[in-house]
Structures are given as C-alpha cells and as structure tokens.
PDB file of C-alpha atoms in Angstrom:
ATOM      1  CA  MET A   6    -148.006 -58.598-113.047  1.00  0.00           C
ATOM      2  CA  THR A   7    -149.641 -61.674-114.395  1.00  0.00           C
ATOM      3  CA  ASN A   8    -147.710 -64.100-116.517  1.00  0.00           C
ATOM      4  CA  THR A   9    -149.882 -63.880-119.625  1.00  0.00           C
ATOM      5  CA  SER A  10    -148.678 -64.630-123.118  1.00  0.00           C
ATOM      6  CA  SER A  11    -149.450 -63.417-126.615  1.00  0.00           C
ATOM      7  CA  ASP A  12    -149.538 -65.549-129.751  1.00  0.00           C
ATOM      8  CA  PHE A  13    -148.178 -63.918-132.926  1.00  0.00           C
ATOM      9  CA  GLY A  14    -148.400 -66.669-135.533  1.00  0.00           C
ATOM     10  CA  ASN A  15    -146.006 -69.335-134.291  1.00  0.00           C
ATOM     11  CA  LEU A  16    -144.286 -66.977-131.866  1.00  0.00           C
ATOM     12  CA  VAL A  17    -145.578 -67.121-128.284  1.00  0.00           C
ATOM     13  CA  LEU A  18    -144.121 -64.451-126.020  1.00  0.00           C
ATOM     14  CA  GLN A  19    -144.442 -64.498-122.268  1.00  0.00           C
ATOM     15  CA  ASN A  20    -144.890 -61.301-120.334  1.00  0.00           C
ATOM     16  CA  PRO A  21    -141.348 -59.836-120.185  1.00  0.00           C
ATOM     17  CA  LYS A  22    -141.839 -58.961-116.521  1.00  0.00           C
ATOM     18  CA  GLY A  23    -143.190 -62.421-115.596  1.00  0.00           C
ATOM     19  CA  TYR A  24    -140.615 -63.825-113.215  1.00  0.00           C
ATOM     20  CA  LEU A  25    -140.823 -67.368-111.930  1.00  0.00           C
ATOM     21  CA  ASP A  26    -140.716 -66.128-108.351  1.00  0.00           C
ATOM     22  CA  SER A  27    -142.565 -62.822-108.431  1.00  0.00           C
ATOM     23  CA  ILE A  28    -142.235 -62.198-104.688  1.00  0.00           C
ATOM     24  CA  SER A  29    -138.456 -62.067-104.528  1.00  0.00           C
ATOM     25  CA  HIS A  30    -137.408 -61.668-108.162  1.00  0.00           C
ATOM     26  CA  HIS A  31    -135.300 -58.572-107.378  1.00  0.00           C
ATOM     27  CA  GLU A  32    -133.203 -60.547-104.915  1.00  0.00           C
ATOM     28  CA  LEU A  33    -132.734 -63.414-107.373  1.00  0.00           C
ATOM     29  CA  ARG A  34    -131.136 -61.182-109.993  1.00  0.00           C
ATOM     30  CA  LEU A  35    -127.527 -60.057-109.945  1.00  0.00           C
ATOM     31  CA  PHE A  36    -128.615 -56.451-109.458  1.00  0.00           C
ATOM     32  CA  PRO A  37    -132.185 -55.282-108.907  1.00  0.00           C
ATOM     33  CA  TYR A  38    -133.049 -52.993-111.805  1.00  0.00           C
ATOM     34  CA  TYR A  39    -136.419 -51.354-112.381  1.00  0.00           C
ATOM     35  CA  ALA A  40    -136.298 -51.855-116.141  1.00  0.00           C
ATOM     36  CA  GLY A  41    -135.168 -55.476-116.018  1.00  0.00           C
ATOM     37  CA  TYR A  42    -137.136 -58.315-117.524  1.00  0.00           C
ATOM     38  CA  ALA A  43    -137.092 -62.089-117.329  1.00  0.00           C
ATOM     39  CA  SER A  44    -134.221 -63.884-119.060  1.00  0.00           C
ATOM     40  CA  ILE A  45    -136.668 -66.470-120.400  1.00  0.00           C
ATOM     41  CA  PHE A  46    -138.311 -63.663-122.403  1.00  0.00           C
ATOM     42  CA  ALA A  47    -134.995 -62.684-124.037  1.00  0.00           C
ATOM     43  CA  GLU A  48    -134.101 -66.317-124.728  1.00  0.00           C
ATOM     44  CA  THR A  49    -137.510 -66.981-126.312  1.00  0.00           C
ATOM     45  CA  VAL A  50    -137.230 -63.965-128.599  1.00  0.00           C
ATOM     46  CA  LEU A  51    -133.671 -64.854-129.631  1.00  0.00           C
ATOM     47  CA  ARG A  52    -134.588 -68.476-130.322  1.00  0.00           C
ATOM     48  CA  THR A  53    -137.459 -67.465-132.582  1.00  0.00           C
ATOM     49  CA  ILE A  54    -135.801 -64.805-134.752  1.00  0.00           C
ATOM     50  CA  GLY A  55    -134.092 -67.359-136.975  1.00  0.00           C
ATOM     51  CA  ALA A  56    -130.542 -66.128-136.386  1.00  0.00           C
ATOM     52  CA  ASN A  57    -127.555 -68.350-137.081  1.00  0.00           C
ATOM     53  CA  GLY A  58    -124.262 -68.876-135.258  1.00  0.00           C
ATOM     54  CA  ASP A  59    -122.657 -65.970-137.129  1.00  0.00           C
ATOM     55  CA  SER A  60    -125.315 -63.528-135.953  1.00  0.00           C
ATOM     56  CA  THR A  61    -124.553 -60.656-133.623  1.00  0.00           C
ATOM     57  CA  VAL A  62    -127.176 -59.395-131.205  1.00  0.00           C
ATOM     58  CA  LEU A  63    -127.134 -55.663-130.472  1.00  0.00           C
ATOM     59  CA  ASP A  64    -128.852 -54.227-127.417  1.00  0.00           C
ATOM     60  CA  PRO A  65    -128.297 -50.444-127.343  1.00  0.00           C
ATOM     61  CA  TRP A  66    -130.106 -50.181-123.979  1.00  0.00           C
ATOM     62  CA  ASN A  67    -128.499 -53.197-122.364  1.00  0.00           C
ATOM     63  CA  GLY A  68    -129.397 -52.331-118.769  1.00  0.00           C
ATOM     64  CA  SER A  69    -128.606 -55.290-116.530  1.00  0.00           C
ATOM     65  CA  GLY A  70    -127.425 -57.388-119.480  1.00  0.00           C
ATOM     66  CA  THR A  71    -130.348 -59.792-119.796  1.00  0.00           C
ATOM     67  CA  THR A  72    -130.261 -59.766-123.599  1.00  0.00           C
ATOM     68  CA  THR A  73    -126.487 -60.119-123.923  1.00  0.00           C
ATOM     69  CA  LEU A  74    -126.448 -62.941-121.376  1.00  0.00           C
ATOM     70  CA  ALA A  75    -129.248 -64.758-123.215  1.00  0.00           C
ATOM     71  CA  ALA A  76    -127.366 -64.290-126.496  1.00  0.00           C
ATOM     72  CA  ALA A  77    -124.169 -65.696-124.976  1.00  0.00           C
ATOM     73  CA  LYS A  78    -126.062 -68.728-123.617  1.00  0.00           C
ATOM     74  CA  LEU A  79    -127.419 -69.400-127.101  1.00  0.00           C
ATOM     75  CA  GLY A  80    -124.007 -69.047-128.748  1.00  0.00           C
ATOM     76  CA  TYR A  81    -124.513 -65.667-130.431  1.00  0.00           C
ATOM     77  CA  LYS A  82    -122.043 -62.817-130.363  1.00  0.00           C
ATOM     78  CA  ALA A  83    -123.534 -59.900-128.469  1.00  0.00           C
ATOM     79  CA  ILE A  84    -122.904 -56.197-128.107  1.00  0.00           C
ATOM     80  CA  GLY A  85    -124.523 -54.339-125.243  1.00  0.00           C
ATOM     81  CA  GLN A  86    -124.376 -50.597-124.628  1.00  0.00           C
ATOM     82  CA  ASP A  87    -125.838 -48.450-121.892  1.00  0.00           C
ATOM     83  CA  LEU A  88    -125.449 -44.832-120.801  1.00  0.00           C
ATOM     84  CA  ASN A  89    -125.494 -45.798-117.123  1.00  0.00           C
ATOM     85  CA  PRO A  90    -121.952 -46.896-116.128  1.00  0.00           C
ATOM     86  CA  VAL A  91    -123.305 -48.945-113.219  1.00  0.00           C
ATOM     87  CA  MET A  92    -125.462 -50.967-115.597  1.00  0.00           C
ATOM     88  CA  VAL A  93    -122.489 -51.490-117.931  1.00  0.00           C
ATOM     89  CA  LEU A  94    -120.710 -53.136-114.990  1.00  0.00           C
ATOM     90  CA  VAL A  95    -123.820 -55.174-114.090  1.00  0.00           C
ATOM     91  CA  GLY A  96    -124.160 -56.424-117.668  1.00  0.00           C
ATOM     92  CA  ARG A  97    -120.487 -57.361-117.813  1.00  0.00           C
ATOM     93  CA  ALA A  98    -120.602 -59.058-114.387  1.00  0.00           C
ATOM     94  CA  ALA A  99    -123.502 -61.217-115.573  1.00  0.00           C
ATOM     95  CA  LEU A 100    -121.196 -62.665-118.233  1.00  0.00           C
ATOM     96  CA  LEU A 101    -118.671 -64.008-115.701  1.00  0.00           C
ATOM     97  CA  GLN A 102    -118.137 -67.703-116.365  1.00  0.00           C
ATOM     98  CA  SER A 103    -119.332 -70.101-113.662  1.00  0.00           C
ATOM     99  CA  SER A 104    -115.937 -71.833-113.908  1.00  0.00           C
ATOM    100  CA  GLU A 105    -114.477 -68.837-112.037  1.00  0.00           C
ATOM    101  CA  ALA A 106    -116.712 -69.329-108.987  1.00  0.00           C
ATOM    102  CA  ASN A 107    -114.098 -71.159-106.880  1.00  0.00           C
ATOM    103  CA  SER A 108    -111.636 -68.278-107.170  1.00  0.00           C
ATOM    104  CA  LEU A 109    -114.050 -65.536-106.084  1.00  0.00           C
ATOM    105  CA  ILE A 110    -113.840 -66.129-102.308  1.00  0.00           C
ATOM    106  CA  PRO A 111    -110.007 -66.072-102.263  1.00  0.00           C
ATOM    107  CA  GLN A 112    -110.129 -62.909-104.403  1.00  0.00           C
ATOM    108  CA  ALA A 113    -112.611 -61.293-101.995  1.00  0.00           C
ATOM    109  CA  LYS A 114    -110.360 -62.181 -99.048  1.00  0.00           C
ATOM    110  CA  ALA A 115    -107.373 -60.634-100.851  1.00  0.00           C
ATOM    111  CA  ILE A 116    -109.353 -57.452-101.473  1.00  0.00           C
ATOM    112  CA  VAL A 117    -110.374 -57.206 -97.815  1.00  0.00           C
ATOM    113  CA  SER A 118    -106.792 -57.882 -96.745  1.00  0.00           C
ATOM    114  CA  GLY A 119    -105.556 -55.161 -99.088  1.00  0.00           C
ATOM    115  CA  CYS A 120    -108.040 -52.720 -97.558  1.00  0.00           C
ATOM    116  CA  GLY A 121    -106.479 -53.293 -94.149  1.00  0.00           C
ATOM    117  CA  GLN A 122    -103.056 -52.427 -95.530  1.00  0.00           C
ATOM    118  CA  ARG A 123    -104.126 -49.218 -97.239  1.00  0.00           C
ATOM    119  CA  ALA A 124    -106.310 -46.448 -95.968  1.00  0.00           C
ATOM    120  CA  SER A 125    -108.264 -44.271 -98.340  1.00  0.00           C
ATOM    121  CA  ASP A 126    -107.500 -40.567 -98.412  1.00  0.00           C
ATOM    122  CA  GLN A 127    -109.577 -38.154 -96.396  1.00  0.00           C
ATOM    123  CA  ILE A 128    -112.988 -37.720 -97.909  1.00  0.00           C
ATOM    124  CA  VAL A 129    -113.748 -34.241 -99.218  1.00  0.00           C
ATOM    125  CA  ASP A 130    -117.067 -33.475-100.912  1.00  0.00           C
ATOM    126  CA  ASP A 131    -117.795 -37.163-101.452  1.00  0.00           C
ATOM    127  CA  PRO A 132    -121.476 -37.749-102.290  1.00  0.00           C
ATOM    128  CA  LEU A 133    -121.438 -40.808-100.004  1.00  0.00           C
ATOM    129  CA  THR A 134    -121.147 -38.492 -97.007  1.00  0.00           C
ATOM    130  CA  LYS A 135    -124.713 -37.344 -97.681  1.00  0.00           C
ATOM    131  CA  TRP A 136    -125.814 -40.884 -96.707  1.00  0.00           C
ATOM    132  CA  PHE A 137    -122.989 -42.175 -94.520  1.00  0.00           C
ATOM    133  CA  ALA A 138    -120.785 -40.849 -91.742  1.00  0.00           C
ATOM    134  CA  PRO A 139    -117.354 -39.849 -93.116  1.00  0.00           C
ATOM    135  CA  ALA A 140    -115.660 -42.917 -91.572  1.00  0.00           C
ATOM    136  CA  ASN A 141    -118.185 -45.254 -93.211  1.00  0.00           C
ATOM    137  CA  ALA A 142    -117.939 -43.469 -96.558  1.00  0.00           C
ATOM    138  CA  ARG A 143    -114.153 -43.808 -96.298  1.00  0.00           C
ATOM    139  CA  THR A 144    -114.525 -47.576 -95.711  1.00  0.00           C
ATOM    140  CA  ILE A 145    -116.656 -47.950 -98.847  1.00  0.00           C
ATOM    141  CA  ARG A 146    -114.166 -45.879-100.865  1.00  0.00           C
ATOM    142  CA  THR A 147    -111.258 -47.945 -99.519  1.00  0.00           C
ATOM    143  CA  ILE A 148    -112.936 -51.158-100.692  1.00  0.00           C
ATOM    144  CA  GLU A 149    -113.665 -49.581-104.085  1.00  0.00           C
ATOM    145  CA  ALA A 150    -110.046 -48.398-104.410  1.00  0.00           C
ATOM    146  CA  GLU A 151    -108.768 -51.885-103.554  1.00  0.00           C
ATOM    147  CA  ILE A 152    -111.038 -53.493-106.173  1.00  0.00           C
ATOM    148  CA  ASN A 153    -109.658 -50.971-108.653  1.00  0.00           C
ATOM    149  CA  ARG A 154    -106.039 -51.607-107.623  1.00  0.00           C
ATOM    150  CA  SER A 155    -106.244 -55.386-107.588  1.00  0.00           C
ATOM    151  CA  LEU A 156    -108.532 -55.990-110.585  1.00  0.00           C
ATOM    152  CA  VAL A 157    -108.325 -52.933-112.835  1.00  0.00           C
ATOM    153  CA  SER A 158    -104.890 -51.303-112.641  1.00  0.00           C
ATOM    154  CA  ASP A 159    -102.015 -52.176-110.337  1.00  0.00           C
ATOM    155  CA  SER A 160    -100.128 -48.963-111.055  1.00  0.00           C
ATOM    156  CA  GLU A 161    -102.657 -46.168-110.497  1.00  0.00           C
ATOM    157  CA  TYR A 162    -106.326 -45.636-109.788  1.00  0.00           C
ATOM    158  CA  VAL A 163    -108.418 -45.789-112.968  1.00  0.00           C
ATOM    159  CA  SER A 164    -111.593 -43.743-112.855  1.00  0.00           C
ATOM    160  CA  LEU A 165    -114.524 -45.524-114.436  1.00  0.00           C
ATOM    161  CA  ALA A 166    -116.136 -42.193-115.298  1.00  0.00           C
ATOM    162  CA  ASN A 167    -115.183 -42.406-118.963  1.00  0.00           C
ATOM    163  CA  ARG A 168    -116.383 -44.904-121.557  1.00  0.00           C
ATOM    164  CA  GLU A 169    -112.871 -45.982-122.582  1.00  0.00           C
ATOM    165  CA  ALA A 170    -111.868 -47.016-119.056  1.00  0.00           C
ATOM    166  CA  LEU A 171    -115.215 -48.705-118.534  1.00  0.00           C
ATOM    167  CA  SER A 172    -114.859 -50.755-121.718  1.00  0.00           C
ATOM    168  CA  GLY A 173    -111.671 -52.369-120.400  1.00  0.00           C
ATOM    169  CA  ILE A 174    -113.151 -53.661-117.140  1.00  0.00           C
ATOM    170  CA  SER A 175    -113.267 -57.455-116.824  1.00  0.00           C
ATOM    171  CA  SER A 176    -116.313 -59.469-115.823  1.00  0.00           C
ATOM    172  CA  ARG A 177    -114.526 -60.393-112.588  1.00  0.00           C
ATOM    173  CA  ALA A 178    -113.811 -56.757-111.640  1.00  0.00           C
ATOM    174  CA  SER A 179    -117.366 -55.859-112.619  1.00  0.00           C
ATOM    175  CA  LEU A 180    -118.738 -58.536-110.298  1.00  0.00           C
ATOM    176  CA  PHE A 181    -116.802 -57.129-107.337  1.00  0.00           C
ATOM    177  CA  TYR A 182    -118.021 -53.605-108.111  1.00  0.00           C
ATOM    178  CA  VAL A 183    -121.596 -54.903-108.312  1.00  0.00           C
ATOM    179  CA  ALA A 184    -121.177 -56.694-104.967  1.00  0.00           C
ATOM    180  CA  LEU A 185    -120.027 -53.392-103.440  1.00  0.00           C
ATOM    181  CA  PHE A 186    -122.990 -51.554-105.034  1.00  0.00           C
ATOM    182  CA  ARG A 187    -125.422 -54.129-103.649  1.00  0.00           C
ATOM    183  CA  ALA A 188    -123.903 -54.016-100.179  1.00  0.00           C
ATOM    184  CA  THR A 189    -124.064 -50.216-100.183  1.00  0.00           C
ATOM    185  CA  ARG A 190    -127.694 -50.269-101.353  1.00  0.00           C
ATOM    186  CA  LYS A 191    -128.541 -52.779 -98.634  1.00  0.00           C
ATOM    187  CA  LEU A 192    -127.030 -50.490 -96.005  1.00  0.00           C
ATOM    188  CA  LEU A 193    -129.227 -47.650 -97.285  1.00  0.00           C
ATOM    189  CA  ALA A 194    -132.438 -49.700 -97.526  1.00  0.00           C
ATOM    190  CA  ASP A 195    -133.933 -48.154 -94.379  1.00  0.00           C
ATOM    191  CA  PHE A 196    -133.483 -44.654 -95.803  1.00  0.00           C
ATOM    192  CA  VAL A 197    -134.842 -45.139 -99.330  1.00  0.00           C
ATOM    193  CA  PRO A 198    -138.599 -44.574 -99.679  1.00  0.00           C
TER     194      PRO A 198
END
C-alpha cells in the first residue's frame, strides 16, 4: 500500500497500513496480525482528538493492542477488548514496560529449566497433533504449562479459555505466551499457504 495521507481540516491522517518498513513490517511487530495498523496512525489520531489527561480511550476491537499502546505512550488510560484470546494476550504483552527487559532472559531460562523437570501428560486429541508429531506437540504443551505454572498460577493450571482467567494475566506472562505462539507459527511456516 502506498503511504498517502488525507487532509480533514487541520487533521492529516496517514494511511493506517503505511508502515515505515513495508517489506518486513510483520516481523517488526510483536505479533503479525492481518488487521494491524501502524502505531503512528493511532498516535496521530489520539493526539488530534483534544483529549485531556483524565480521558480514557476505549478500543472494543483491540486486536494487537496498537491503540491501547499508543494511548499509554501519550498518558491516557486505555481499555482494550477483543474476542480473540490470543490477541488479548498480544495487546497485554505490548504494554510490558521496557524496564523489565533485563529480567526476561533469566525468566526464560527458568521456564526452560522447569520444562526439563516436568513432563507434560500424554497428549490425547490435542489439536497440535494435526500439525506436529505427538512428541513435538507434547514439548510445546510442556512449555505452555511451565509458563502457566511459573507466571500465572503456582498451585494449579489455569485455563485461559475464559474471560475472567484471561483478564488476570500479566503483561510478562502474556509476552511469554506470545513468544511461544510466534515460535510455533514459525515452525509451521512451511505448511501454511
């Protein structure tokens, strides 16, 4: 798409799909999402609406969290909702503070170490086995279970299938889930048309 703009009075909007690096924009984002748009678009719109510091931005189709992240950068409160639980995690992961970056590698190492200590149960009717051999599907599920155990609930596995459980997931846990999603997608890249 071309990076054209439209002028509405004093408001100039760039093409919402106009990424700075159009060749690899999917790889530059936290999670490639077909409906995503450039963060500069969201920031421009939010800057021009005349909101104040007490304003709350609502995005009922939050997707990958571009709007809520832009709102947070500009100091607004933001509420993002989405029906897709994966995108809820992506949106929340995008809000992880950069000050936490140094602790992510040790956390990842602890998760991998925990996987070696625990084996996931036998896989029965797991949808992953349609794409992966049972042993590989079990490895992915073991990593997911360890993320859940170490970052969601130490006592028992918490299914993220319901909205209430999903609403309590931290940005840090969300980031590790998104990393697992991306790694799994990358492994399937040769099989997706």
